[in-house]
Coordinates of C-alpha atoms (C1' of nucleotides) in Angstrom, one line a residue:
Chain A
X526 CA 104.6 106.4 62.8
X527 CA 105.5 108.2 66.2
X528 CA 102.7 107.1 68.0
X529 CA 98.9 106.2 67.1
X530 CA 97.1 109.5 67.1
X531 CA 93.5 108.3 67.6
X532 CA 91.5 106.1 69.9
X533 CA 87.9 104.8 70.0
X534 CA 85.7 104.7 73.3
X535 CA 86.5 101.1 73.7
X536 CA 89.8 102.0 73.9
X537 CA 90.4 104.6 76.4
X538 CA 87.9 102.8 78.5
X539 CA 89.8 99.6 79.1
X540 CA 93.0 101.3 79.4
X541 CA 91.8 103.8 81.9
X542 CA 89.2 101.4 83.5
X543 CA 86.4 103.7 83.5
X544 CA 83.1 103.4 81.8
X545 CA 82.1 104.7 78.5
X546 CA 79.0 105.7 80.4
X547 CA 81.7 108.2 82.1
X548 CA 83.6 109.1 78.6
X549 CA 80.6 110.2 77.4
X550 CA 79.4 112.2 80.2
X551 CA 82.8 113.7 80.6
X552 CA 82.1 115.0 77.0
X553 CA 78.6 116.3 77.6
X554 CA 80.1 118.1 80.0
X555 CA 82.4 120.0 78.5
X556 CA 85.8 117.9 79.4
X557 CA 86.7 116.2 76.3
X558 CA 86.0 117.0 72.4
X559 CA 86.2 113.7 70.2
X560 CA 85.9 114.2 66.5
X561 CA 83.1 111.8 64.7
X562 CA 83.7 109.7 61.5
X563 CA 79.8 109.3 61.1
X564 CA 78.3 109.5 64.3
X565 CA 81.0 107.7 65.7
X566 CA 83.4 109.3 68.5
X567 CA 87.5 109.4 67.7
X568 CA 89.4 110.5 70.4
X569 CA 92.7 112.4 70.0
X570 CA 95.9 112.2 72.0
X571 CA 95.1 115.5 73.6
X572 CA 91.6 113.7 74.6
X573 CA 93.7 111.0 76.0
X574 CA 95.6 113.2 78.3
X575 CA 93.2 115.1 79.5
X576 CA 91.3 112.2 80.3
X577 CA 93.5 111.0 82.4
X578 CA 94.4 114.7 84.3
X579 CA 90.5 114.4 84.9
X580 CA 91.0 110.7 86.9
X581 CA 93.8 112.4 88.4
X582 CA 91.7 115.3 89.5
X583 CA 89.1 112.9 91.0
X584 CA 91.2 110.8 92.8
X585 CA 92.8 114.4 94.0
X586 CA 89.0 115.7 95.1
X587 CA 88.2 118.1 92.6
X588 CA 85.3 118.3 90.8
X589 CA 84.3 117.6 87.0
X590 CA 83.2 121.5 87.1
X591 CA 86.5 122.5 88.4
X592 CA 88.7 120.5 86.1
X593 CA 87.0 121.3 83.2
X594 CA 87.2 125.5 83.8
X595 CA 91.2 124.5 84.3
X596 CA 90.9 122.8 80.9
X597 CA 89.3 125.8 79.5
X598 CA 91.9 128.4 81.6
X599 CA 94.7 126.4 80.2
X600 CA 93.2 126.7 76.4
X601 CA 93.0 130.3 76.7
X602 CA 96.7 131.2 78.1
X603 CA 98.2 131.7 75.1
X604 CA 96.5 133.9 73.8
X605 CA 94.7 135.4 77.3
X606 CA 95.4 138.8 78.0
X607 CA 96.7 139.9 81.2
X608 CA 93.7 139.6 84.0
X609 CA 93.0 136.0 82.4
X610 CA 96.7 135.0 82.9
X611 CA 96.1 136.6 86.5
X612 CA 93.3 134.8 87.6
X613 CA 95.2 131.4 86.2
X614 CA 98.1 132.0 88.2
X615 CA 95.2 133.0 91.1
X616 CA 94.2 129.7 90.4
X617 CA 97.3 127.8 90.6
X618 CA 98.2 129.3 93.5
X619 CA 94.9 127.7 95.0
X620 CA 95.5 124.5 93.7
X621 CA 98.6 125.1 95.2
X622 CA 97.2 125.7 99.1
X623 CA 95.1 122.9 98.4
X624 CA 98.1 120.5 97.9
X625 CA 99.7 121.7 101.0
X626 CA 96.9 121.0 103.0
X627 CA 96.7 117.1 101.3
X628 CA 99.8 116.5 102.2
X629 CA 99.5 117.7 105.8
X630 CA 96.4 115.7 106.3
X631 CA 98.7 112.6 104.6
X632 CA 101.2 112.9 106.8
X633 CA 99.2 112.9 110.0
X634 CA 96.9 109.6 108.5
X635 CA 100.2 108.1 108.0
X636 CA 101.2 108.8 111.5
X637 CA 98.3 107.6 112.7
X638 CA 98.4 104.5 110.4
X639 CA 101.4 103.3 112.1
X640 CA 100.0 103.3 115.7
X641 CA 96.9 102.3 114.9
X642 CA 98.6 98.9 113.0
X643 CA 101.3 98.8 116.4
X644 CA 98.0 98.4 118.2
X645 CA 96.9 95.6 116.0
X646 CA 99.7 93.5 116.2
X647 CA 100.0 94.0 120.0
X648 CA 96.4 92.8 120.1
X649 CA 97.4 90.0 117.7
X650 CA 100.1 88.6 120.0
X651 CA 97.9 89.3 123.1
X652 CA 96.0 87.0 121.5
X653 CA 98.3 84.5 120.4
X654 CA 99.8 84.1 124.2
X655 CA 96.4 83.7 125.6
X656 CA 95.9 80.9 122.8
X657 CA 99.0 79.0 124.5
X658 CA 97.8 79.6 127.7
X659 CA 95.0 77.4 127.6
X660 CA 96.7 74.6 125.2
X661 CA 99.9 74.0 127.2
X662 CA 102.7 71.0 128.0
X663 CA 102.4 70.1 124.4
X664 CA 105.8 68.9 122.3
X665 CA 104.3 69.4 119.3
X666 CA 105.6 72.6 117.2
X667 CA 102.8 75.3 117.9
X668 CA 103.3 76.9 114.6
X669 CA 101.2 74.7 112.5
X670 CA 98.5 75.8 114.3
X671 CA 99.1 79.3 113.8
X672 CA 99.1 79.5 110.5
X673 CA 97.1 82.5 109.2
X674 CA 95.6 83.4 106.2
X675 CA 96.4 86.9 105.4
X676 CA 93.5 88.1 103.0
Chain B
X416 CA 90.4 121.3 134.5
X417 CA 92.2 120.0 132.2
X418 CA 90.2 120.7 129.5
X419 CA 86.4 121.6 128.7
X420 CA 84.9 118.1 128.3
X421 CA 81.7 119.1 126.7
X422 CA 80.7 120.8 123.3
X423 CA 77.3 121.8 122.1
X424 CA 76.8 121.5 118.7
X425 CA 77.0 125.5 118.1
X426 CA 80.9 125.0 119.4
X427 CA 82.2 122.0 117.2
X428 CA 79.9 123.6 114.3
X429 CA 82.1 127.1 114.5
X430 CA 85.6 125.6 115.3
X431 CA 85.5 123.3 112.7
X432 CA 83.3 125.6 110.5
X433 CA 81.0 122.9 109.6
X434 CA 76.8 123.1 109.9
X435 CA 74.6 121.5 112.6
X436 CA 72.8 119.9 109.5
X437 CA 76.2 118.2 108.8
X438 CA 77.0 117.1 112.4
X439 CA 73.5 116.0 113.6
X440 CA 73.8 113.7 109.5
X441 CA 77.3 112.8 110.9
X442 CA 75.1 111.2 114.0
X443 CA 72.5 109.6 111.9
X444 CA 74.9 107.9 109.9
X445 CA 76.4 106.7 113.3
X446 CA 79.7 108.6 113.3
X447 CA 79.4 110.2 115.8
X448 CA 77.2 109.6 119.3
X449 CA 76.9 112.2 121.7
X450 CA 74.9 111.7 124.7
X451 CA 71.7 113.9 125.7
X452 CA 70.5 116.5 128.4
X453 CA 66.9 116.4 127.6
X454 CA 67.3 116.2 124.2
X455 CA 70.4 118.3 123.9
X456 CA 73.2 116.9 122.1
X457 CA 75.9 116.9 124.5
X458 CA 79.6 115.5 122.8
X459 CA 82.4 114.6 124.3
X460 CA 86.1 114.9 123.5
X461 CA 85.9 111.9 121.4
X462 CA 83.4 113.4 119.4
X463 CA 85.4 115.9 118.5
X464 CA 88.5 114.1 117.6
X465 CA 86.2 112.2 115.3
X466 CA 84.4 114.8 113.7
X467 CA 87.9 116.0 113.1
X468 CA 88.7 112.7 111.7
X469 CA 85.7 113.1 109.4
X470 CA 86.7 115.8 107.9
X471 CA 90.2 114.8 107.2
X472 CA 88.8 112.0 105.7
X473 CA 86.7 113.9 103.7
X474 CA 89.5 115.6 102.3
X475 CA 91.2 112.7 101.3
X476 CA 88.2 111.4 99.3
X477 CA 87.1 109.0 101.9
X478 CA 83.5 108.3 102.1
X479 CA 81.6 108.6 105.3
X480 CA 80.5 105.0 104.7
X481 CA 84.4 104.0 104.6
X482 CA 85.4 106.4 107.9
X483 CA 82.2 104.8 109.9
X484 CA 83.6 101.5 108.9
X485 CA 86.9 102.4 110.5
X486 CA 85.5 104.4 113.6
X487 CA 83.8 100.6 114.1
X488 CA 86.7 98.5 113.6
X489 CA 88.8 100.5 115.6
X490 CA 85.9 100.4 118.5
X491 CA 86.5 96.5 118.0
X492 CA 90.1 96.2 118.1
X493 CA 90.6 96.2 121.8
X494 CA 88.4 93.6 122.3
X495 CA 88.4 91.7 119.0
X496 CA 89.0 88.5 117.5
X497 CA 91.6 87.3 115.1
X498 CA 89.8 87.5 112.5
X499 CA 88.7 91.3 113.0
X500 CA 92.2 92.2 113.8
X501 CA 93.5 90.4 110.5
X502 CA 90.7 92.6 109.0
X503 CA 92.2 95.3 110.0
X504 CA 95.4 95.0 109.1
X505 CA 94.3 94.6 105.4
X506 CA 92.3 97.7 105.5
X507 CA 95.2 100.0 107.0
X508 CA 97.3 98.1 104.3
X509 CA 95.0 99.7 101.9
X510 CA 94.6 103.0 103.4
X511 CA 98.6 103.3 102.3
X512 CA 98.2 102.2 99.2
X513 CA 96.0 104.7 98.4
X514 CA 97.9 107.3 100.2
X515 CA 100.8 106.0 98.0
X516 CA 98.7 106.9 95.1
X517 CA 98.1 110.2 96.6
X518 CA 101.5 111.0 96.9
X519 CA 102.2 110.2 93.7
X520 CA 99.1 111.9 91.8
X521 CA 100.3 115.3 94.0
X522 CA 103.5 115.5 93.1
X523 CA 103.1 114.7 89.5
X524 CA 100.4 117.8 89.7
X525 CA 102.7 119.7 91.4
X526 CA 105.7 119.6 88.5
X527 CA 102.5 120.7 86.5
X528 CA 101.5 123.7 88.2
X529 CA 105.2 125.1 88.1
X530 CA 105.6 124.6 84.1
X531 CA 102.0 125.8 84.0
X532 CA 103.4 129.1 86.1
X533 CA 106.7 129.2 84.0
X534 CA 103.8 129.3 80.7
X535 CA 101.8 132.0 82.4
X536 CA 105.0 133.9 84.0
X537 CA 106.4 133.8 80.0
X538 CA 103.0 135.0 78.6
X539 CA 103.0 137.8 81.4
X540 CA 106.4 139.0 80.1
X541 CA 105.7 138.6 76.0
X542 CA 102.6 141.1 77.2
X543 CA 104.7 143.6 78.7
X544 CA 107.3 143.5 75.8
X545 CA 104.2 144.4 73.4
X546 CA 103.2 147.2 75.9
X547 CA 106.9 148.5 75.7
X548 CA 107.4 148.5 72.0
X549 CA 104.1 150.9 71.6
X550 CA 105.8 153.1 74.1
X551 CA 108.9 152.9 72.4
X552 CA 112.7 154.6 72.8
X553 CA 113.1 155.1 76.6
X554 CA 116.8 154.8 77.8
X555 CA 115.8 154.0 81.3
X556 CA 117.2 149.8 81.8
X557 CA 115.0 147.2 81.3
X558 CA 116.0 145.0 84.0
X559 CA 113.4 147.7 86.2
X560 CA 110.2 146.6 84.2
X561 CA 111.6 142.4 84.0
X562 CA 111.4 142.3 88.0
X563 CA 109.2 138.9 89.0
X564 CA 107.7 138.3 92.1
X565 CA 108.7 134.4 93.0
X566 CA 105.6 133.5 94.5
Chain C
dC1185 C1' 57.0 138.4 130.6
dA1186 C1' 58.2 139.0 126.1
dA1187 C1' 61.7 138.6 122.9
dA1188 C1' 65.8 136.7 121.4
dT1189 C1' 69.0 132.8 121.0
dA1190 C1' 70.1 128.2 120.6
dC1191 C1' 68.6 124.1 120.2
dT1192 C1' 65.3 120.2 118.4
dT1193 C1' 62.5 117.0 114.8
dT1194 C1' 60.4 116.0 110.4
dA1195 C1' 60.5 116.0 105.9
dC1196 C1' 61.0 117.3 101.2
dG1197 C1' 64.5 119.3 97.8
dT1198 C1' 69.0 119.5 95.4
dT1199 C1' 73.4 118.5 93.1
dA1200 C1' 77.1 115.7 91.1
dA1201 C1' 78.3 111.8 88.7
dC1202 C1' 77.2 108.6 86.9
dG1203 C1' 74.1 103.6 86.3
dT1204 C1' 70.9 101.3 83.6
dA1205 C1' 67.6 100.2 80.1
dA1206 C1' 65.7 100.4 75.5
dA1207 C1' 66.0 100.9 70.9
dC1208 C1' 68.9 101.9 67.0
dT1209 C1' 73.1 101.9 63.4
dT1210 C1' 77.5 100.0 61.4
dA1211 C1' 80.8 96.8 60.5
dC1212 C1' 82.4 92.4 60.3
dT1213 C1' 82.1 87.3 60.0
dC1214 C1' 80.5 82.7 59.6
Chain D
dG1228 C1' 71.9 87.1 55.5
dA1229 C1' 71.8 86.1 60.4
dG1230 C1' 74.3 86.9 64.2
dT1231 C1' 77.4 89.4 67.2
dA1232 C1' 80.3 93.1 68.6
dA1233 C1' 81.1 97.9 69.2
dG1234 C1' 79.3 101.9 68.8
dT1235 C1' 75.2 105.5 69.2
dT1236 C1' 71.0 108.5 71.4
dT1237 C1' 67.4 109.3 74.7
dA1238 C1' 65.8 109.3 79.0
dC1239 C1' 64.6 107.9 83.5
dG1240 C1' 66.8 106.1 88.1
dT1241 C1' 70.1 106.2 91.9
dT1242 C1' 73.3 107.5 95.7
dA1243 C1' 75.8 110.5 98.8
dA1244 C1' 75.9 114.4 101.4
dC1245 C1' 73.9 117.5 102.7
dG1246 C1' 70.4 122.3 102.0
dT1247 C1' 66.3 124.3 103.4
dA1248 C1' 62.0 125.2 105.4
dA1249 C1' 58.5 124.7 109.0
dA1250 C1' 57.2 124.3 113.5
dG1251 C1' 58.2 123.3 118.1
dT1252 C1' 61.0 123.5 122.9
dA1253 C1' 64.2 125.5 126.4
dT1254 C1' 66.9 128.9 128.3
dT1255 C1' 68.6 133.4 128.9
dT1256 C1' 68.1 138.4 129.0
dG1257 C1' 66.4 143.1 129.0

DNA sequence: CAAATACTTTACGTTAACGTAAACTTACTC
DNA sequence: GAGTAAGTTTACGTTAACGTAAAGTATTTG
């Protein structure tokens, strides 16, 4: 045995920490096509993928909508003629753009990450000095009052 | 002059190619705060940079909820408490991490998208070869017909 | 001064992506 | 065989982020 081939709802929920409320949507919609034994759902391997290329989409700002008509795109390349294999590598292309511009807008959040915690911890020590200021000529070690809890 | 210090709502709405409705929700929801002449929206500099902000943020997935949150705290830091700066430090901490995860989901869909291209680019080719063999025995080289555009 | 242009408020409508509740079926297990 | 755990369908509810329409004001322009 390779690997285990199938999966129940249960399953993929916990490991992917989303709801079966979701799972099921996500299948309603079009996203994900589970067998049945009875009435119950079986996921395959390629269900378990995809699932998680659709977290990955979220998290990445795409909608259900779009994701899914990728799904589909992808389904029909090898056998798509050649405006469908086109419009997919139109597509990618997009996606593409779209990237570029994610990791532009990262960078400059990162940038401005950094100053903005510089500013913190200049305010933090601002504060710290005025703290001595106004307890002063003590010999005991200042540091046990400083302890901070950093949750 | 430096620079124009003022913006009416028609101005931010066509640079940043957003709608009034959006920027005058962006106000309700306390994002932004321009000032009035008679009941004019008038916004300043710091409006804009926001709004700017905003729409970063949008593109990074961030809720307006979660900017609003950080347009406060930031208004606090100058003046705020240990506590609030401590606050703050956890949040930017967070604000990486999911960055981090950013960076990660992008690049993984990034190695994606090219073996998706090599697929199509392959299908593209296997198309062309079919074309050719119905148009068979031609002694012009093939290496003519094989040219790919690296885009 | 009339018409066009750029604003404004109020308020109901819409879409995506689920949440939540109710009522039901299977499958085990004690 | 009663309970409980995991699954199911149906269907109404909810939230965020605006869209859209109506009706009014203020300023500019021909």
């Amino acid at each position: 045995m390779i690997q285990k081939r199938t999966f129940s709802i249960g399953e993929l929920s916990s490991e992917f920490d989303v709801t079966t409320r979701s799972i099921r949507f996500y299948e309603d919609q079009g996203l994900l096509k589970p067998t049945r034994r009875g009435q119950t759902r079986i996921f395959s391997t390629k269900d378990k993928v995809r699932l998680k290329l659709i977290l990955r989409g979220k998290r990445m700002g795409f909608s259900l909508a779009e994701t899914r008509e990728l799904f589909d795109l992808w389904d029909e390349t090898p056998t798509g003629n050649e405006k469908q294999l086109l419009k997919m590598l139109t597509i990618l292309s997009n996606k593409r753009a779209h990237m570029e511009q994610q990791k532009s807008d990262i960078a400059m959040a990162e940038m401005e990450i950094d100053t903005a915690e510089a500013r913190c911890r200049e305010a933090l020590t601002e504060l710290q000095k005025k703290k001595k200021q106004q307890a002063p000529a003590n010999d005991e070690p200042e540091n046990i009052a400083k302890k901070t809890d950093n949750n």
